[in-house]
XYZ file of C-alpha atoms in Angstrom:
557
model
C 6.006 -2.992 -30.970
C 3.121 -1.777 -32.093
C 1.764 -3.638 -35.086
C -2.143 -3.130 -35.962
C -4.499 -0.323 -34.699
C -8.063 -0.750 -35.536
C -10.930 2.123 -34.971
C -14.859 2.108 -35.178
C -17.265 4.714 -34.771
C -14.522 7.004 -33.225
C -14.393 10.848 -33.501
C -14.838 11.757 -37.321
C -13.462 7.803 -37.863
C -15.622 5.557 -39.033
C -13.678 2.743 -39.892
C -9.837 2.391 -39.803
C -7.370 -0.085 -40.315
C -3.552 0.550 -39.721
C -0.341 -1.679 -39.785
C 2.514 -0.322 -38.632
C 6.277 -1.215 -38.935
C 9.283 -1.148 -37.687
C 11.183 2.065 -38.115
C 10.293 5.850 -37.745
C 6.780 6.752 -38.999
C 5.480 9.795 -39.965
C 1.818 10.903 -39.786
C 1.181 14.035 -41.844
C -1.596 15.359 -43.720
C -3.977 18.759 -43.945
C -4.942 20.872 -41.131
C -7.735 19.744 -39.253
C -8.137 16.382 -40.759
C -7.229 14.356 -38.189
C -3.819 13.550 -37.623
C -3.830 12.700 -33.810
C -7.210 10.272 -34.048
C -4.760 7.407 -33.759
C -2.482 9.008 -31.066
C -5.982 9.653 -29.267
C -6.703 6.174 -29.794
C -4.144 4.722 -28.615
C -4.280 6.683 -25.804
C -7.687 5.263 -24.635
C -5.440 1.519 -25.294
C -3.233 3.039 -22.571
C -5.885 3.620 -19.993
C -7.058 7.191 -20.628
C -10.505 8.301 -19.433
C -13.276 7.575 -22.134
C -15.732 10.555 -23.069
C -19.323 9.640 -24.902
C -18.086 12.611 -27.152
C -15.780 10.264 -28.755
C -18.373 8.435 -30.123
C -19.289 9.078 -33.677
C -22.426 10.637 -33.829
C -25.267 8.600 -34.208
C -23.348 5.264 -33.439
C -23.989 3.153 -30.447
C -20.178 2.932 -29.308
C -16.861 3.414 -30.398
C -14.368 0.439 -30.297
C -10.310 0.815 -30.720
C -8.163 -2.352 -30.370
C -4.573 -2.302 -30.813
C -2.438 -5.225 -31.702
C 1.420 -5.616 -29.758
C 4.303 -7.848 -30.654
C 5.815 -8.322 -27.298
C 8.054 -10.535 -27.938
C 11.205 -7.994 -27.046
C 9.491 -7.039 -24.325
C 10.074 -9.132 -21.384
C 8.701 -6.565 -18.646
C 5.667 -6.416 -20.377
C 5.326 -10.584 -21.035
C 6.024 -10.915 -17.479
C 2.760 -8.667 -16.442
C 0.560 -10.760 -19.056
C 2.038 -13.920 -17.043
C 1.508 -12.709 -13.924
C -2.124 -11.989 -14.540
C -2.920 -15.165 -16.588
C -3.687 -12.735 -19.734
C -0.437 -14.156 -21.882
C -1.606 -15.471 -25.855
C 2.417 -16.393 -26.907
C 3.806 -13.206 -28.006
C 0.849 -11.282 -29.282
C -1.655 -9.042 -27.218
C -4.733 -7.337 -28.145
C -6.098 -4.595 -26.125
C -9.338 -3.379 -26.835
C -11.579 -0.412 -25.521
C -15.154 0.038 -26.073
C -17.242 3.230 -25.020
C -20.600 3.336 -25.435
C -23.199 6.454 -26.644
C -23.635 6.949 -22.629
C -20.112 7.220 -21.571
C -19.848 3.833 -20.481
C -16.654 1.870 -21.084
C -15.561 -1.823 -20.889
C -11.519 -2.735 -21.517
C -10.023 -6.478 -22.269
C -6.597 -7.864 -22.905
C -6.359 -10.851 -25.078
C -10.339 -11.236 -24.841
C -10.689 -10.803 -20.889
C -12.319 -8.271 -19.052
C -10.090 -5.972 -17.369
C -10.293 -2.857 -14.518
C -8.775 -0.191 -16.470
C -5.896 -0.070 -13.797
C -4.699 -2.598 -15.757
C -4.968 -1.439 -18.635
C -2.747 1.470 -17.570
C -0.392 -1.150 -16.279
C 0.128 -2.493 -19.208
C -0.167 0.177 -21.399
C 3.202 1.705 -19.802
C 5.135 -1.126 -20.795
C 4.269 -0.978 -24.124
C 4.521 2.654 -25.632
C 4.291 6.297 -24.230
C 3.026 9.081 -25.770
C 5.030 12.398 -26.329
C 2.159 15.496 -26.828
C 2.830 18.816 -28.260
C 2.313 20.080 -24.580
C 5.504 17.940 -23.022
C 7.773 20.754 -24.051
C 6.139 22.813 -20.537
C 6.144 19.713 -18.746
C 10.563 20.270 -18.458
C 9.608 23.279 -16.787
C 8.314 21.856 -13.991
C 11.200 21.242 -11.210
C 9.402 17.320 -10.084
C 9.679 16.345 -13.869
C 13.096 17.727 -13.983
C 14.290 15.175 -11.042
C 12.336 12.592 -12.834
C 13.858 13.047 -16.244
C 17.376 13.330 -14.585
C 16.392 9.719 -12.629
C 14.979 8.220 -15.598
C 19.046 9.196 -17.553
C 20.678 7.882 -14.411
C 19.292 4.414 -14.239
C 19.846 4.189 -10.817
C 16.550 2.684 -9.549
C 18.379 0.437 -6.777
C 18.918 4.055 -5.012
C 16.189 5.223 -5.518
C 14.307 2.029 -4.101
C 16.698 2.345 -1.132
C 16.268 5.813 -0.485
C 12.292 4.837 -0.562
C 12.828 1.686 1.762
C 14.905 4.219 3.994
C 11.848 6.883 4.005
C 9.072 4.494 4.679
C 10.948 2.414 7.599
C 12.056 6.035 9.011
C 8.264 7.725 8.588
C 6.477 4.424 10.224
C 8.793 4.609 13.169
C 8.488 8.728 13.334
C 4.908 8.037 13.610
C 5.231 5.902 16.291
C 7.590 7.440 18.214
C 5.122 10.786 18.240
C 2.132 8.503 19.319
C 3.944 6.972 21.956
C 5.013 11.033 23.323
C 1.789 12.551 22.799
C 0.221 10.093 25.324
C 3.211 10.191 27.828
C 0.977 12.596 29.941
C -1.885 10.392 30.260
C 0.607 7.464 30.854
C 2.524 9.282 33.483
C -1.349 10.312 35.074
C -2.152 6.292 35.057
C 1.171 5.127 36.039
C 0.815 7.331 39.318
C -2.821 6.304 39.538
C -1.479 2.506 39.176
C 1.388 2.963 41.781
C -0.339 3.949 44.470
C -2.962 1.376 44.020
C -0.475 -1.528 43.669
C 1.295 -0.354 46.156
C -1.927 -0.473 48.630
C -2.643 -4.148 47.320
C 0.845 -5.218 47.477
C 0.686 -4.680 51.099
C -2.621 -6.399 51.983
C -1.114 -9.113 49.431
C -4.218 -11.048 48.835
C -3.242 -14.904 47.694
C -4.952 -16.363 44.716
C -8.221 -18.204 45.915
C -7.524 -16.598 49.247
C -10.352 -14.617 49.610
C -12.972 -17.997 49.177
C -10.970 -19.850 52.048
C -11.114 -16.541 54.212
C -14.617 -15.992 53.578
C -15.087 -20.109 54.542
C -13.087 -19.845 57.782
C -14.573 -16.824 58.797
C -18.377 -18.412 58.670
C -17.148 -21.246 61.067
C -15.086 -19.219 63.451
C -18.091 -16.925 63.875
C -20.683 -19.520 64.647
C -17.855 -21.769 66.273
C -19.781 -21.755 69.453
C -22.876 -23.249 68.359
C -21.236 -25.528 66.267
C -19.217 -27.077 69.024
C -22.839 -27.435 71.214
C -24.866 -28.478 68.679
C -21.814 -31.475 67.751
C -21.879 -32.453 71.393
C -25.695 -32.747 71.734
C -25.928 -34.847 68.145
C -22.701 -36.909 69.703
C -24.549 -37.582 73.130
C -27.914 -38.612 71.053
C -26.351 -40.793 68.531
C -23.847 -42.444 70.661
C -23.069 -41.616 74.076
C -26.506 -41.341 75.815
C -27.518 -44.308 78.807
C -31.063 -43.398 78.381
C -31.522 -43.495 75.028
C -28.967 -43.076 71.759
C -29.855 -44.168 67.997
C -27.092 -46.807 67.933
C -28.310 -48.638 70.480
C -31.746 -48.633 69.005
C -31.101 -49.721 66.052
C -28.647 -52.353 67.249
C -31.742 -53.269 69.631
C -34.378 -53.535 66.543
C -31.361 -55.660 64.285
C -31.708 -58.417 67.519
C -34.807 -58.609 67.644
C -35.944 -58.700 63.605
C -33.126 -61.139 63.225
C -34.823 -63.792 65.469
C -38.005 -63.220 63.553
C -36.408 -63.919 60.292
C -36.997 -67.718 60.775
C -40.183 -66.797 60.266
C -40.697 -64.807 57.617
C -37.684 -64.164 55.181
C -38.880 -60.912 53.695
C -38.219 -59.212 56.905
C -34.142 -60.236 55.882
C -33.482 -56.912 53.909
C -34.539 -54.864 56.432
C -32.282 -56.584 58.886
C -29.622 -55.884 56.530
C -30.436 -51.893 56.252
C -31.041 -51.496 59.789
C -27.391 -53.695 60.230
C -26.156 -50.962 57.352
C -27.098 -48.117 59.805
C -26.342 -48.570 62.555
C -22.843 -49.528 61.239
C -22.899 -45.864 59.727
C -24.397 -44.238 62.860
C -21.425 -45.802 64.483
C -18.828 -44.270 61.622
C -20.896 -40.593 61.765
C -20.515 -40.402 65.912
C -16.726 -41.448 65.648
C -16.406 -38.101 62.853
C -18.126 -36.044 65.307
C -16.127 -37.043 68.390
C -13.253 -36.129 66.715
C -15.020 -32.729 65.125
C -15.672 -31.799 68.177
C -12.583 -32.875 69.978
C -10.704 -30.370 67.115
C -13.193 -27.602 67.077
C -11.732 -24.670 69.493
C -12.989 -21.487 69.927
C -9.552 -19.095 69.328
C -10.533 -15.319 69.842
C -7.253 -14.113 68.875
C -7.690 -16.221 65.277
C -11.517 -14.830 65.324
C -10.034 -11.139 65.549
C -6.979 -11.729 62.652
C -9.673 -13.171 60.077
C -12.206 -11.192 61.100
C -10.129 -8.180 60.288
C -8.322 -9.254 56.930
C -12.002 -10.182 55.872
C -13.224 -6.866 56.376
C -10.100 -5.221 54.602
C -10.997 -7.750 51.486
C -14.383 -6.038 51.528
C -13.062 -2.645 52.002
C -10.523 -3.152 48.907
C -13.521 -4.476 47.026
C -15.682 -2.005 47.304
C -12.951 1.275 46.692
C -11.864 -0.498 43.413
C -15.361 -1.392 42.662
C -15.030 -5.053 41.908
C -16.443 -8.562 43.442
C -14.013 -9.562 46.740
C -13.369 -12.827 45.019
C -11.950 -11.043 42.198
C -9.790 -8.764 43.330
C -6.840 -10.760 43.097
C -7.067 -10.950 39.802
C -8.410 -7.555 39.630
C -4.160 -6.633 41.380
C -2.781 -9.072 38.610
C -4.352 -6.888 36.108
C -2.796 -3.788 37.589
C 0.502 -4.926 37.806
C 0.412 -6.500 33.974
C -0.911 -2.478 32.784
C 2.219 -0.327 34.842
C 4.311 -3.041 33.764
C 3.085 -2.176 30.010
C 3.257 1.497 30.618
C 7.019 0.971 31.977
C 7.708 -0.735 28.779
C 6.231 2.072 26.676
C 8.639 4.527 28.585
C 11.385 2.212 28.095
C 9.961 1.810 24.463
C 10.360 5.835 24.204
C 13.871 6.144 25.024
C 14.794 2.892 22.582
C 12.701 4.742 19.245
C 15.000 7.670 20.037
C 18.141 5.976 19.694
C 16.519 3.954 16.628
C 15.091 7.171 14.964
C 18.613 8.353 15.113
C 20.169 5.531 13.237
C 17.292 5.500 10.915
C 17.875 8.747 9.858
C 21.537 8.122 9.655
C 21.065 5.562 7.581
C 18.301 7.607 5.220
C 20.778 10.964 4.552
C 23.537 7.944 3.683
C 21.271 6.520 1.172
C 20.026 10.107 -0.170
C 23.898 11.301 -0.016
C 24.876 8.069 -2.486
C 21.418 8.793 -4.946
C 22.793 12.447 -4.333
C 26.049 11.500 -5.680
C 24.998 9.308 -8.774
C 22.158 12.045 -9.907
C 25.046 14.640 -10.174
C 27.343 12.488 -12.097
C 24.522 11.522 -14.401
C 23.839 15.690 -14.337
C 26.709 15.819 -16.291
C 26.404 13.703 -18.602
C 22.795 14.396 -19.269
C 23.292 18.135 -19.816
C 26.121 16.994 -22.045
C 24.421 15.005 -24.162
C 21.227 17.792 -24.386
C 23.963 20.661 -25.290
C 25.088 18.744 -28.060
C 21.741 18.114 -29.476
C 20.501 21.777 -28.951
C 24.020 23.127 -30.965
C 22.656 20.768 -34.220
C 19.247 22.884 -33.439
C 20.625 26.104 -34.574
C 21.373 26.957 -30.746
C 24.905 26.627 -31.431
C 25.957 29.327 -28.429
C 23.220 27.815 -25.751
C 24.967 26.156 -22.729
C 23.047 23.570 -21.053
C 23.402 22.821 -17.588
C 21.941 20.745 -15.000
C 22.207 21.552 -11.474
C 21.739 19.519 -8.380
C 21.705 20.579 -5.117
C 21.512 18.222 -1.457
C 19.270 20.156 0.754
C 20.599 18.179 4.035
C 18.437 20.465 5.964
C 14.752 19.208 4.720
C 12.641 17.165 6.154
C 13.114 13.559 4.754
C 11.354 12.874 0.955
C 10.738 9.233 -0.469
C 12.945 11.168 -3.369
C 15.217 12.409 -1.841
C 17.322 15.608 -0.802
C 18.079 17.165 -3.875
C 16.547 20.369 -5.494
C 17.115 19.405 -9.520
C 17.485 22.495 -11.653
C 17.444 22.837 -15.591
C 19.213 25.871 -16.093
C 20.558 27.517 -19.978
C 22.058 30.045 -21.575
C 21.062 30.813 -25.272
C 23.362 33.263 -25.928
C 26.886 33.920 -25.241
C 28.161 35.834 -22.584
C 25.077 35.651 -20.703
C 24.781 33.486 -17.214
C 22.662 29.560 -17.127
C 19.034 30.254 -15.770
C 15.931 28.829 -15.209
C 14.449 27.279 -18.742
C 11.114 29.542 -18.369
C 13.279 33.001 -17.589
C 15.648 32.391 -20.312
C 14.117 30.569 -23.300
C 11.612 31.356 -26.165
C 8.684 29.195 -27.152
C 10.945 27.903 -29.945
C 13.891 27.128 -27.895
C 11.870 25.061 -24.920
C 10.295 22.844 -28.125
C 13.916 22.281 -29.324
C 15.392 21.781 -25.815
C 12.177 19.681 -24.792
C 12.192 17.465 -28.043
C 16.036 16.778 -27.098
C 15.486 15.416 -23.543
C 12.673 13.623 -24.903
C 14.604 11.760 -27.541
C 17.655 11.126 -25.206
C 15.261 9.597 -22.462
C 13.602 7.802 -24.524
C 16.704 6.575 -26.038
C 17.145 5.382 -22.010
C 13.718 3.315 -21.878
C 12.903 0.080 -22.826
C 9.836 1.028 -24.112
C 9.277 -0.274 -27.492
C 7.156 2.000 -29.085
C 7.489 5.885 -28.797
C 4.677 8.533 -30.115
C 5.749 12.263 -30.803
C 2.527 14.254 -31.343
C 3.118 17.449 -32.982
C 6.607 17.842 -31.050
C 8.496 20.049 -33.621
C 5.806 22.909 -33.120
C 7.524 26.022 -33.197
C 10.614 24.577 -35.407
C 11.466 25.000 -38.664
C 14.245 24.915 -41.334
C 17.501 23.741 -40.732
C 16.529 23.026 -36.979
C 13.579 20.822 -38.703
C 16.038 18.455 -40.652
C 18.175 18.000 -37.616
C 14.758 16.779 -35.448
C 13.971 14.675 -38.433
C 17.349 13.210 -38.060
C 16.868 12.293 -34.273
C 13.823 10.841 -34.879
C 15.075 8.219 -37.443
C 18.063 7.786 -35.836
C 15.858 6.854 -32.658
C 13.689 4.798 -34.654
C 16.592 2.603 -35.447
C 16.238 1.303 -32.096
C 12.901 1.663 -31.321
C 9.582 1.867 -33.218
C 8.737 5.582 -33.225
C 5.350 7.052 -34.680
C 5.857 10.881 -35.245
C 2.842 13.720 -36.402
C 4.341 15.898 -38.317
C 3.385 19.205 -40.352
C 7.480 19.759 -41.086
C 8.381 18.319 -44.624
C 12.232 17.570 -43.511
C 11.048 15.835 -40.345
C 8.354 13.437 -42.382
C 11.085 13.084 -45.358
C 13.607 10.830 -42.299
C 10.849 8.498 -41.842
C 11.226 4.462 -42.930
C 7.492 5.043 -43.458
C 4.563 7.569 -44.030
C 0.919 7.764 -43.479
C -1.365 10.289 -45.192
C -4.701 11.348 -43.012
C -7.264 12.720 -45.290
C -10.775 14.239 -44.345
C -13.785 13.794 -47.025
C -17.390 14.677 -46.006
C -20.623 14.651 -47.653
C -22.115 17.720 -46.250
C -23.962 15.520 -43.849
C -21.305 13.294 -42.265
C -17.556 13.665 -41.911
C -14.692 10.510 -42.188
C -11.113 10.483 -41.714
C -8.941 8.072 -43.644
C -5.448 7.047 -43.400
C -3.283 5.408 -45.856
C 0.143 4.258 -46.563
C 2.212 6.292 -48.769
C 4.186 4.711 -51.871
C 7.319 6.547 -52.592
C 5.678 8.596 -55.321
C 2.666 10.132 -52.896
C 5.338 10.740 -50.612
C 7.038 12.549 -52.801
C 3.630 14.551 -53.620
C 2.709 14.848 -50.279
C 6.219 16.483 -49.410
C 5.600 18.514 -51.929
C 1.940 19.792 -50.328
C 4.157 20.444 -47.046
C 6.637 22.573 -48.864
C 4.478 24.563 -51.157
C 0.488 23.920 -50.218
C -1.987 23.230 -51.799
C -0.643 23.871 -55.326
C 1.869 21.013 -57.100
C 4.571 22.819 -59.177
C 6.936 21.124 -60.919
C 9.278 23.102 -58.397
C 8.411 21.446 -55.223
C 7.469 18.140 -56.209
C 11.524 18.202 -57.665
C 12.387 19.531 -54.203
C 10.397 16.976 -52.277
C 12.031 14.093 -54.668
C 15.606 15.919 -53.538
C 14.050 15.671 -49.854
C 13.029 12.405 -49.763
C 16.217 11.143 -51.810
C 18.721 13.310 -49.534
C 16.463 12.133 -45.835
C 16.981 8.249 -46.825
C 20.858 8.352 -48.157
């Protein structure tokens, strides 16, 4: 609940202090003087956008803070828990705006984005302006009033769930069809090209061996003369051949190594060569005894190797990758088969999703026409004690299974009335006077907020265009509301202000140079007086201060 408002520098305020109590509270006092600077301020507490022409002229800023009890109000300790901004069951929110516009916000001391601010603020109160009355008119707040009665948010979460899982796959279903063209294009492209590489069928490293073997097959020739003529020179000459050289030198340096010992490593790399010499000709015998000159192998490789080269260059890519180059293919038409594939599943899932949407909008359907009733009920009734004793109040809902899927829903949700007898239910703005919509628009307010958990309710000037007997029967909502709930009500009706547990005057004094507003706490005698303004003006007979003592006695028995 809402237990302290303080104001500085704000409007016409200069300085303000208000408690505030359980109960219904009324706000009344003279035209013009300033009635709704709290309402205003507390709407800047809720998040509202700050103006520099709410500063008090010639002040540097304008500060409001307003002080909760949140104790009842576990939604709302929750969100101070969840942000780290809980102080035990108090909170303090405070706005500051200075000359230039500029605005700063805190809860319980800390900075805050006003985001949060709004947050916050709609777990603790909600404000109720003179305007709300047209708001009813409007077919989206209609649905939304008729929700808030049902207290069905499980469906309504479903049917949102339903929407969003039904809208992402919609969307991807259409991006996957819009490109089918192009897809079917490169899958045609991809086919043929596979298809030419599947034949040629190029192994993996493949092309480096080919390109290997077809070097030696080409210069096979002079590699099997040139092996002969290195094996006849190192080995196999009688005239002369390196091993026997060396093996000649390694005799003759060994005898000479009595001597003179340092020739001894050089008998032992000459030994070391020729031993190798011996080794390399026994390689190259065999080389060349392998090495054969095969023209029919020469053709073959010569021919895949020039079809490796011709596949290189068409596709535009190095020979040695173009095996990876037909891997890479393969792995895209594979994808693009899958996409197809992909296609024909989303159908058959978009189905079902939808299925499973109208199911969940059929069952909100169902629950926000059995609410209907019982909402409509519950307005008729109220209306009758608001001297519209012949109106007939109906609510009608209707599934349009034919739309196009809504995060809300299928249903079309319809105030309709009848204020007089005889005459058929129609739309609220074809059928009602401004003094009917306030009476019909101050009932649904008090029934939904009857609904909320909200703690603290504002009514702003509500009862415009009601007066009389209709007056005492608002006055009577109110209070009996504010047995439940903390409700602060502006008033200018005397039979409304006499229901309230509590009344504040709002004065205006200025000095010819500056103007202040003041608000103050009414004993039971200044009630009484100021009932007695209400009912008869400015001027205090002995006639209406009697009736505003009857008032006030008759409101609170």
């Amino acid at each position: 609940m809402l237990v302290h408002l303080s104001i500085r520098n704000f409007a016409v305020v200069k300085t303000l202090d208000v408690d505030f109590s359980l109960g219904m509270t009324a706000i009344t006092g003279e035209t013009g003087a300033g009635k709704s600077i709290s309402v205003d301020a507390l709407g800047l507490c809720l998040g509202e956008r700050a103006d520099n022409a709410m500063v008090r002229t010639g002040a540097e800023k304008a500060e409001v803070s307003a002080g909760f009890n949140v104790k009842r109000l576990p939604e709302a300790m929750k969100w101070l828990e969840q942000h780290e901004l809980a102080d035990d069951d108090e909170v303090l929110i405070r706005r500051v705006i200075s000359a230039e516009g500029r605005s700063k916000a805190f809860i319980n001391g800390t900075p805050v984005p006003l985001q949060q601010l709004k947050s916050l603020g709609q777990l603790l109160l909600s404000i109720h302006g003179q305007h709300a009355h047209q708001q009813i008119l409007k077919s989206d707040n209609q649905r939304r009033l008729l929700d808030q009665y049902a207290e069905h948010p499980a469906l309504l979460c479903k049917v949102e769930e339903s929407y969003k899982t039904l809208k992402q796959q919609q969307q991807h279903y259409q991006h996957l069809l819009q490109g089918q063209q192009q897809r079917d294009d490169r899958s045609q492209l991809l086919s043929y090209q596979i298809q030419e590489l599947d034949e040629y069928a190029l192994a993996e490293g493949e092309f480096v061996a080919l390109e290997t073997e077809h070097k030696k097959l080409s210069n096979s020739q002079t590699l099997l003369e040139q092996s002969q003529i290195s094996f006849h020179q190192l080995y196999e000459s009688e005239e002369f051949n390196a091993l026997s050289a060396v093996q000649s030198s390694v005799d003759r340096l060994s005898e000479l190594q009595e001597h003179d010992p340092s020739l001894e490593p050089i008998v032992t790399m000459l030994t070391e060569a020729s031993i190798q010499i011996d080794e390399a000709a026994g390689e190259l015998r065999a080389y060349t005894e392998q090495l054969e000159i095969d023209p029919m192998r020469m053709q073959n490789v010569e021919a895949r190797y020039s079809q490796a080269l011709d596949l290189s260059r068409k596709h535009n890519v190095q020979p040695e990758a173009l095996y990876e180059f037909h891997q890479q293919l393969s792995a895209e038409f594979n994808e693009l088969v899958k996409d197809d594939s992909l296609l024909e599943e989303l159908k058959v899932q978009l189905s079902e999703l939808e299925q499973q949407y109208h199911q969940a909008a059929t069952k909100l359907s169902a629950s926000r026409k059995k609410a209907a009733k019982s909402f409509a009920k519950d307005v008729e009734q109220h209306i009758h004690h608001m001297n519209m004793a012949e109106a007939v109040f109906k609510i009608d809902v209707e599934q349009q299974i034919q739309s196009s899927p809504n995060k809300l829903g299928l249903d079309t949700v319809q105030f309709v009335v009848s204020t007089n007898r005889g005459q058929a239910p129609d739309n609220l703005e074809k059928v009602v006077s401004g003094g009917e919509l306030s009476r019909i628009g101050l009932a649904i307010q008090v029934i939904s907020s009857s609904n909320n958990d909200i703690a603290t309710m504002i009514f702003d000037e509500v009862d415009s265009g009601i007066s009389g007997s209709t007056a005492s029967v608002v006055g009577q909502l109110l209070r009996k509301l504010g047995e439940s709930t903390q409700v602060i009500c502006v008033t200018h009706l005397p039979q409304v202000a006499a229901r309230a547990h509590n009344q504040m005057f709002v004065t205006k004094f200025s000095d010819k140079k500056t103007t202040e507003t003041h608000m103050i706490c009414l004993q039971e005698s200044e009630r009484i007086d100021e009932l007695a303004r209400l009912l008869a003006g400015d001027t205090l007979t002995e006639s209406a201060l009697a009736n505003a003592k009857e008032l006030l006695q008759f409101s609170n028995s």
